CSV table of C-alpha atoms and ligand atoms in Angstrom, one decimal:
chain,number,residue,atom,x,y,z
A,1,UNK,CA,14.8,31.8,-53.4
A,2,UNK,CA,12.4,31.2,-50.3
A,3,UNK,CA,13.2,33.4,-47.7
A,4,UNK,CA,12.3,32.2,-44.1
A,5,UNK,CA,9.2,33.8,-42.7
A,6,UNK,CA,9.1,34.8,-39.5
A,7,UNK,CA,6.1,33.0,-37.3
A,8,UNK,CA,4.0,35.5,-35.8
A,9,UNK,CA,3.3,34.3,-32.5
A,10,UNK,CA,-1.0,34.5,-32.0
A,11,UNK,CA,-1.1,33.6,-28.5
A,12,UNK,CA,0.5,33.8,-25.3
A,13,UNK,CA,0.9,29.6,-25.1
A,14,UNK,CA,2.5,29.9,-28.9
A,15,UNK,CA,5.0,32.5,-27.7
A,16,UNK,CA,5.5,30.1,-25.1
A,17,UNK,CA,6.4,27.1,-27.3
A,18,UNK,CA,8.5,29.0,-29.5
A,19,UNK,CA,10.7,30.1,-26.5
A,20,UNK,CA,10.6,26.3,-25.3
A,21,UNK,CA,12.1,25.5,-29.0
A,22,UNK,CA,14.6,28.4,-29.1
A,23,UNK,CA,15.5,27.1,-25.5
A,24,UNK,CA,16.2,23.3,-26.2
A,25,UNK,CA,13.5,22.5,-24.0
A,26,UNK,CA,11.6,20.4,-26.0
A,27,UNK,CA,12.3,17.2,-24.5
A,28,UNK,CA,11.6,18.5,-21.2
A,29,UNK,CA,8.6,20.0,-22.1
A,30,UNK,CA,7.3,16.1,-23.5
A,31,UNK,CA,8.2,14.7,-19.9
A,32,UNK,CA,6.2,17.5,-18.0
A,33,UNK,CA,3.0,17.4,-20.5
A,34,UNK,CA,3.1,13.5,-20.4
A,35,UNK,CA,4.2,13.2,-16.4
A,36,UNK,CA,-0.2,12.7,-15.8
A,37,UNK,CA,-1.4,11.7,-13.0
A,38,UNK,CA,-2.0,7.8,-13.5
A,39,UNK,CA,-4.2,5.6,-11.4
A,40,UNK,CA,-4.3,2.2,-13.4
A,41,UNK,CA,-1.0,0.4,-13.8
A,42,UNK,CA,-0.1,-3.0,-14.9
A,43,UNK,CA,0.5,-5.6,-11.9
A,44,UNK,CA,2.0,-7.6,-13.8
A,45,UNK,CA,4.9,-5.5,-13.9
A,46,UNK,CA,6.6,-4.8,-11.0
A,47,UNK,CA,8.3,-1.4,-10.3
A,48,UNK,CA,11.9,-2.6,-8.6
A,49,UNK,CA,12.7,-1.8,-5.5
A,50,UNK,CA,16.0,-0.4,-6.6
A,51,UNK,CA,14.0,2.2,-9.2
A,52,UNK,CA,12.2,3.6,-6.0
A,53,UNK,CA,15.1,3.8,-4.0
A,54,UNK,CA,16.8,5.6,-7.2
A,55,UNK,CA,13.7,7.7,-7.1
A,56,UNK,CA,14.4,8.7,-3.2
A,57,UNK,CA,18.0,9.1,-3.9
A,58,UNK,CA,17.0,12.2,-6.3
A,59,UNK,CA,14.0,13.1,-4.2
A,60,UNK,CA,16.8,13.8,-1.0
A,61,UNK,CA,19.0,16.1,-3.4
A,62,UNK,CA,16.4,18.5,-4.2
A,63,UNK,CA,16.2,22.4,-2.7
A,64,UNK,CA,14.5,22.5,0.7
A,65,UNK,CA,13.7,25.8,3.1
A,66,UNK,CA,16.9,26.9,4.2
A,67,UNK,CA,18.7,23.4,3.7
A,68,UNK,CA,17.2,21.7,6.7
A,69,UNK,CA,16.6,18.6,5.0
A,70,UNK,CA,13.4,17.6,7.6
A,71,UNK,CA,12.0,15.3,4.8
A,72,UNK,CA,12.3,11.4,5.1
A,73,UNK,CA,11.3,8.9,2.5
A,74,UNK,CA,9.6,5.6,2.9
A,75,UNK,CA,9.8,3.1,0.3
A,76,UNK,CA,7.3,0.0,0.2
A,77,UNK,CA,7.7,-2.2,-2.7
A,78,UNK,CA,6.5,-5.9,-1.8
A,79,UNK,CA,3.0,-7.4,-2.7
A,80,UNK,CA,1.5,-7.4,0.6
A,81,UNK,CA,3.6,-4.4,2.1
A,82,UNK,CA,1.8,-2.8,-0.8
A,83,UNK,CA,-1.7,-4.2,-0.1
A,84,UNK,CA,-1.8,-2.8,3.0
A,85,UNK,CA,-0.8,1.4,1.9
A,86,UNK,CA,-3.2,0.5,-0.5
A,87,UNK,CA,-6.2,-0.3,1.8
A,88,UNK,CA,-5.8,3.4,3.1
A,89,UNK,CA,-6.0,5.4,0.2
A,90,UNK,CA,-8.6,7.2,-1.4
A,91,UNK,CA,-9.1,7.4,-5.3
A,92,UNK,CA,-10.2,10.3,-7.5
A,93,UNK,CA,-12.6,11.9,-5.2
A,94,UNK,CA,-14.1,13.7,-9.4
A,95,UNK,CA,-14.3,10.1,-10.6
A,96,UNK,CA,-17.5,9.6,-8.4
A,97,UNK,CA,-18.4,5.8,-9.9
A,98,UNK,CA,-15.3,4.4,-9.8
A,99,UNK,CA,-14.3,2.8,-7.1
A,100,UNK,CA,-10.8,2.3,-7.5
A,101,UNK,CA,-7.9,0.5,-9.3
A,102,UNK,CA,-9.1,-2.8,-9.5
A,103,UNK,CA,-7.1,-5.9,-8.6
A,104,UNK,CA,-4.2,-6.3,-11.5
A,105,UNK,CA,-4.2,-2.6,-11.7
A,106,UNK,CA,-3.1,-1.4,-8.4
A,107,UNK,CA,-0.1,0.1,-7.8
A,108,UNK,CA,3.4,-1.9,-7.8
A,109,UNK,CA,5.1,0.5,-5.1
A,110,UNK,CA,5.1,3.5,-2.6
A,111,UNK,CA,7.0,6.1,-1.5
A,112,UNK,CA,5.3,8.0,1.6
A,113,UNK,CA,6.5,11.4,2.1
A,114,UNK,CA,7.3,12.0,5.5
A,115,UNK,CA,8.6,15.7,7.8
A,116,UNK,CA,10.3,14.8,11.1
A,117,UNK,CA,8.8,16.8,13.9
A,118,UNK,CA,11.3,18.9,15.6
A,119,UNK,CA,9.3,18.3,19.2
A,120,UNK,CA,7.7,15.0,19.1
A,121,UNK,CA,4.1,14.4,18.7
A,122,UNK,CA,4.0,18.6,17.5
A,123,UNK,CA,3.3,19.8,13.7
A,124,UNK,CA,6.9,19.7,11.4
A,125,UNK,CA,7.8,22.8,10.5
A,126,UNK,CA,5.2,24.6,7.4
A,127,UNK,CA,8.2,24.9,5.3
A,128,UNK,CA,8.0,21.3,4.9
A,129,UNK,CA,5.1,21.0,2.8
A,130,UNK,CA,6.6,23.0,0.2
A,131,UNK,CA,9.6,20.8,0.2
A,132,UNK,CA,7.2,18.2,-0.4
A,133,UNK,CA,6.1,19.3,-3.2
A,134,UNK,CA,9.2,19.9,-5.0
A,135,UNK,CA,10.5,16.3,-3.7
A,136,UNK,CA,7.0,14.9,-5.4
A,137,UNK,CA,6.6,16.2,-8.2
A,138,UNK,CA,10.6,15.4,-8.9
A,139,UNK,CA,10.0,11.9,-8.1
A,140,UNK,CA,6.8,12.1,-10.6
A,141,UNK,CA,9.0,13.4,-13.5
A,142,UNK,CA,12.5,11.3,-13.0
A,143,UNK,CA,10.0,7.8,-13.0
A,144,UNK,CA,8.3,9.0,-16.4
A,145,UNK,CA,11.6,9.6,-17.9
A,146,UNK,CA,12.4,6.3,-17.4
A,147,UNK,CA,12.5,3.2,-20.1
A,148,UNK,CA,10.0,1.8,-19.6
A,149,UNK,CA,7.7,4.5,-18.3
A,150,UNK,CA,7.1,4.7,-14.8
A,151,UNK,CA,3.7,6.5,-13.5
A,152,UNK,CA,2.8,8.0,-10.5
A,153,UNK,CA,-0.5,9.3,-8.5
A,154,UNK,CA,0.4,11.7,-5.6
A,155,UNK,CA,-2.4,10.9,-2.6
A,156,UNK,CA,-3.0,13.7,0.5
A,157,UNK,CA,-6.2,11.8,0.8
A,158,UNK,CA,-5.4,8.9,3.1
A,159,UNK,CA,-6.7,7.4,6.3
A,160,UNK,CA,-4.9,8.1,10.1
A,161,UNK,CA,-4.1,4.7,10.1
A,162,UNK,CA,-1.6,5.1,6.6
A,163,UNK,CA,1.6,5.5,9.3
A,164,UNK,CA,0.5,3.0,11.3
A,165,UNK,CA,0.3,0.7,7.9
A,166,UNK,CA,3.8,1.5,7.1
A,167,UNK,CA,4.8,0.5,11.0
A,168,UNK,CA,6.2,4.3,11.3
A,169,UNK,CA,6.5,6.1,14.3
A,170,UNK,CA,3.2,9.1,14.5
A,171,UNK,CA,4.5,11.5,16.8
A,172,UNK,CA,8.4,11.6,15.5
A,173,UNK,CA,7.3,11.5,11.7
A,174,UNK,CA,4.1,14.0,9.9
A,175,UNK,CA,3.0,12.0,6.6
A,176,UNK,CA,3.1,14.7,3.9
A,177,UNK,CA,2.2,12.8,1.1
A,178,UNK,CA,1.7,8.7,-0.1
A,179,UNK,CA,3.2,8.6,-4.0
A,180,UNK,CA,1.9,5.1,-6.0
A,181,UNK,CA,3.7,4.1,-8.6
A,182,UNK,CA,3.6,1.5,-11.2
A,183,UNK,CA,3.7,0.6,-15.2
A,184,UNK,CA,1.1,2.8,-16.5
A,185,UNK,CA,-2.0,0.6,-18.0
A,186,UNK,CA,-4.5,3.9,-18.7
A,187,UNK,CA,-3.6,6.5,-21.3
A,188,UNK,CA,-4.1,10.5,-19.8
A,189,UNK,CA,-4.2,13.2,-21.8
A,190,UNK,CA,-4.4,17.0,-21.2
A,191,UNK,CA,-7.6,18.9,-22.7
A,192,UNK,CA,-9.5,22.0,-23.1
A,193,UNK,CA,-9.7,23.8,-19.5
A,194,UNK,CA,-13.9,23.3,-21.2
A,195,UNK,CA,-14.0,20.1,-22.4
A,196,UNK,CA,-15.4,18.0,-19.5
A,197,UNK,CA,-19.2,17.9,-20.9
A,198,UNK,CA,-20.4,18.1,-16.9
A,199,UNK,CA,-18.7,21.5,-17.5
A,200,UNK,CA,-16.8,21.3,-14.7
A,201,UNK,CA,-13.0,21.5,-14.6
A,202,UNK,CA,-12.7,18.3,-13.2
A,203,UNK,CA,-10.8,14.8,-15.0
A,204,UNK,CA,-12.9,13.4,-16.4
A,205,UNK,CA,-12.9,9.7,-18.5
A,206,UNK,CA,-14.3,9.3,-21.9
A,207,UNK,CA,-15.8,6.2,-23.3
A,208,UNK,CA,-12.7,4.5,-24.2
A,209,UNK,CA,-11.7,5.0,-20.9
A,210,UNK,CA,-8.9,7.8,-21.8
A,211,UNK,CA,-8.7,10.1,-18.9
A,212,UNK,CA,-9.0,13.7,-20.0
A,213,UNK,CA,-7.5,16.6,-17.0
A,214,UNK,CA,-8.8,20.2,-18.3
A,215,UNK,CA,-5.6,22.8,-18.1
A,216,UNK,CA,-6.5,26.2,-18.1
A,217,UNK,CA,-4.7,28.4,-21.2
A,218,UNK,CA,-1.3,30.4,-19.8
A,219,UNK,CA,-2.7,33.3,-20.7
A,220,UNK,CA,-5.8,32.9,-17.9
A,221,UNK,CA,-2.9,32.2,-15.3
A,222,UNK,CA,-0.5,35.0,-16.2
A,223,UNK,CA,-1.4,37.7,-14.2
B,1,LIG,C1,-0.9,17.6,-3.4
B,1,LIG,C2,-1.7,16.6,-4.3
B,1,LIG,C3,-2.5,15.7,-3.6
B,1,LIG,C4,-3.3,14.8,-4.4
B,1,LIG,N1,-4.1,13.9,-3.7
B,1,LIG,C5,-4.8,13.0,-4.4
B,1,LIG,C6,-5.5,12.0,-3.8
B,1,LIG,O1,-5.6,11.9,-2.5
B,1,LIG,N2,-6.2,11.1,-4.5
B,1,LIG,C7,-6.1,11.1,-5.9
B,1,LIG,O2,-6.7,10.2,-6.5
B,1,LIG,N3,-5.4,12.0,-6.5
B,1,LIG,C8,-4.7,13.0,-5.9
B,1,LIG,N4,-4.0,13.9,-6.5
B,1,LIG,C9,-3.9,13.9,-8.0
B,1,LIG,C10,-4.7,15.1,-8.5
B,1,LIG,O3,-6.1,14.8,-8.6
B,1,LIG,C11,-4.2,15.5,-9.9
B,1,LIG,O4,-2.9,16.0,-9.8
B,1,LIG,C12,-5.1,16.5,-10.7
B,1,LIG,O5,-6.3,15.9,-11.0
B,1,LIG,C13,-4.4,17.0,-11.9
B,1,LIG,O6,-4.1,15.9,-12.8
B,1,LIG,P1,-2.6,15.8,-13.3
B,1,LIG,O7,-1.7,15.4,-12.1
B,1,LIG,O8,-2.6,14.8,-14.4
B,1,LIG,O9,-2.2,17.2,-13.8
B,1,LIG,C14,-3.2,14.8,-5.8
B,1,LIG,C15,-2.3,15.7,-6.4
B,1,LIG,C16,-1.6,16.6,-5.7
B,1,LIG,C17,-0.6,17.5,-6.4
């Protein structure tokens, strides 16, 4: 009779998995190693406006310093609506030859982060870019559990003139953070924390144009 052998963990990240297992968190743990950054989608595809608005709809539900709920949400969805958040954007400042999505690949929808100011014109409160975060990155995983997959790039690199794009109001409103979204047309993959050959830790695109993103091991980050 085979008895079962007990898997000796060799690593912190296989200790890790086995508790993910034991846990019933192995779908999650798909949607969070998949839920990549994306910046090529396929235009041809259209996120709905009603996904995005789904996609706020979680995004206002989250947890948020002391309950204040200073976050608003900005959904842009139509062809030239889109064109114009697009224009004020910048791409993968580590991808240094590549210029941007090019036309057909470009993002199908937004949805600008925003913290109203308590005094007008004055910085929102610095609680608010953690609640940012935690709006984002729920947005980020709720569109990539969808069917058909939904992708999203998070962007704090944009011009001044981003509000002014979306025709929102400067000095009651602090943009936090621009989220594109669209049908993902660009596979990602997590590698090696080593494996970009410039030997940096930056993403990095290999030949068949696969975007790698270097992840350092758990047991570097557990401190
Ligand atoms: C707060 C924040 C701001 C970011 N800003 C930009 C940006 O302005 N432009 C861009 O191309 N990517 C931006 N990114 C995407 C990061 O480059 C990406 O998260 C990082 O390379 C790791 O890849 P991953 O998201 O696939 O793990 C941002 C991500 C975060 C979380």
């Amino acid at each position: 009779m085979n008895e079962a052998v007990p898997v000796v963990p060799s690593s912190a990240e296989s200790m890790a998995k086995q508790g993910c297992e034991k846990l019933g968190l192995d779908a999650f743990d798909a949607l969070v190693r998949r839920a990549r950054t994306c910046r090529r989608f396929d235009e041809s595809m259209r996120v709905p406006r009603e996904f995005l608005l789904e996609l706020a709809e979680l995004a206002h539900l989250v947890p948020c310093g002391a309950n204040a709920q200073r976050l608003r949400f900005h959904v842009v969805s139509g062809a030239e609506d889109c064109a114009r958040v697009f224009d004020e954007l910048a791409w993968a400042g580590a991808l240094k030859d590549w210029p941007g999505p090019a036309e057909g690949e470009r993002p199908t929808g937004y949805i600008a982060i925003l913290a109203e100011r308590t005094v007008p014109g004055k910085p929102a409160a610095p609680i608010t870019e953690v609640d940012t975060g935690i709006a984002a990155q729920t947005m980020m995983l709720a569109a990539r559990s969808a069917t058909p997959e939904v992708a999203a790039c998070m962007f704090k690199a944009f011009t001044p003139r981003a509000i002014d794009a979306m025709g929102l109001d400067n000095d009651k409103y602090e943009l936090k953070l621009i989220m594109a979204f669209g049908v993902p047309a660009e596979t990602q993959v997590i590698d090696a924390i080593d494996s970009n050959p410039d030997g940096t830790i930056n993403y990095w695109r290999d030949e068949a144009q696969v975007h790698h993103v270097p992840k350092r091991p758990l047991s570097d980050v557990l401190v």
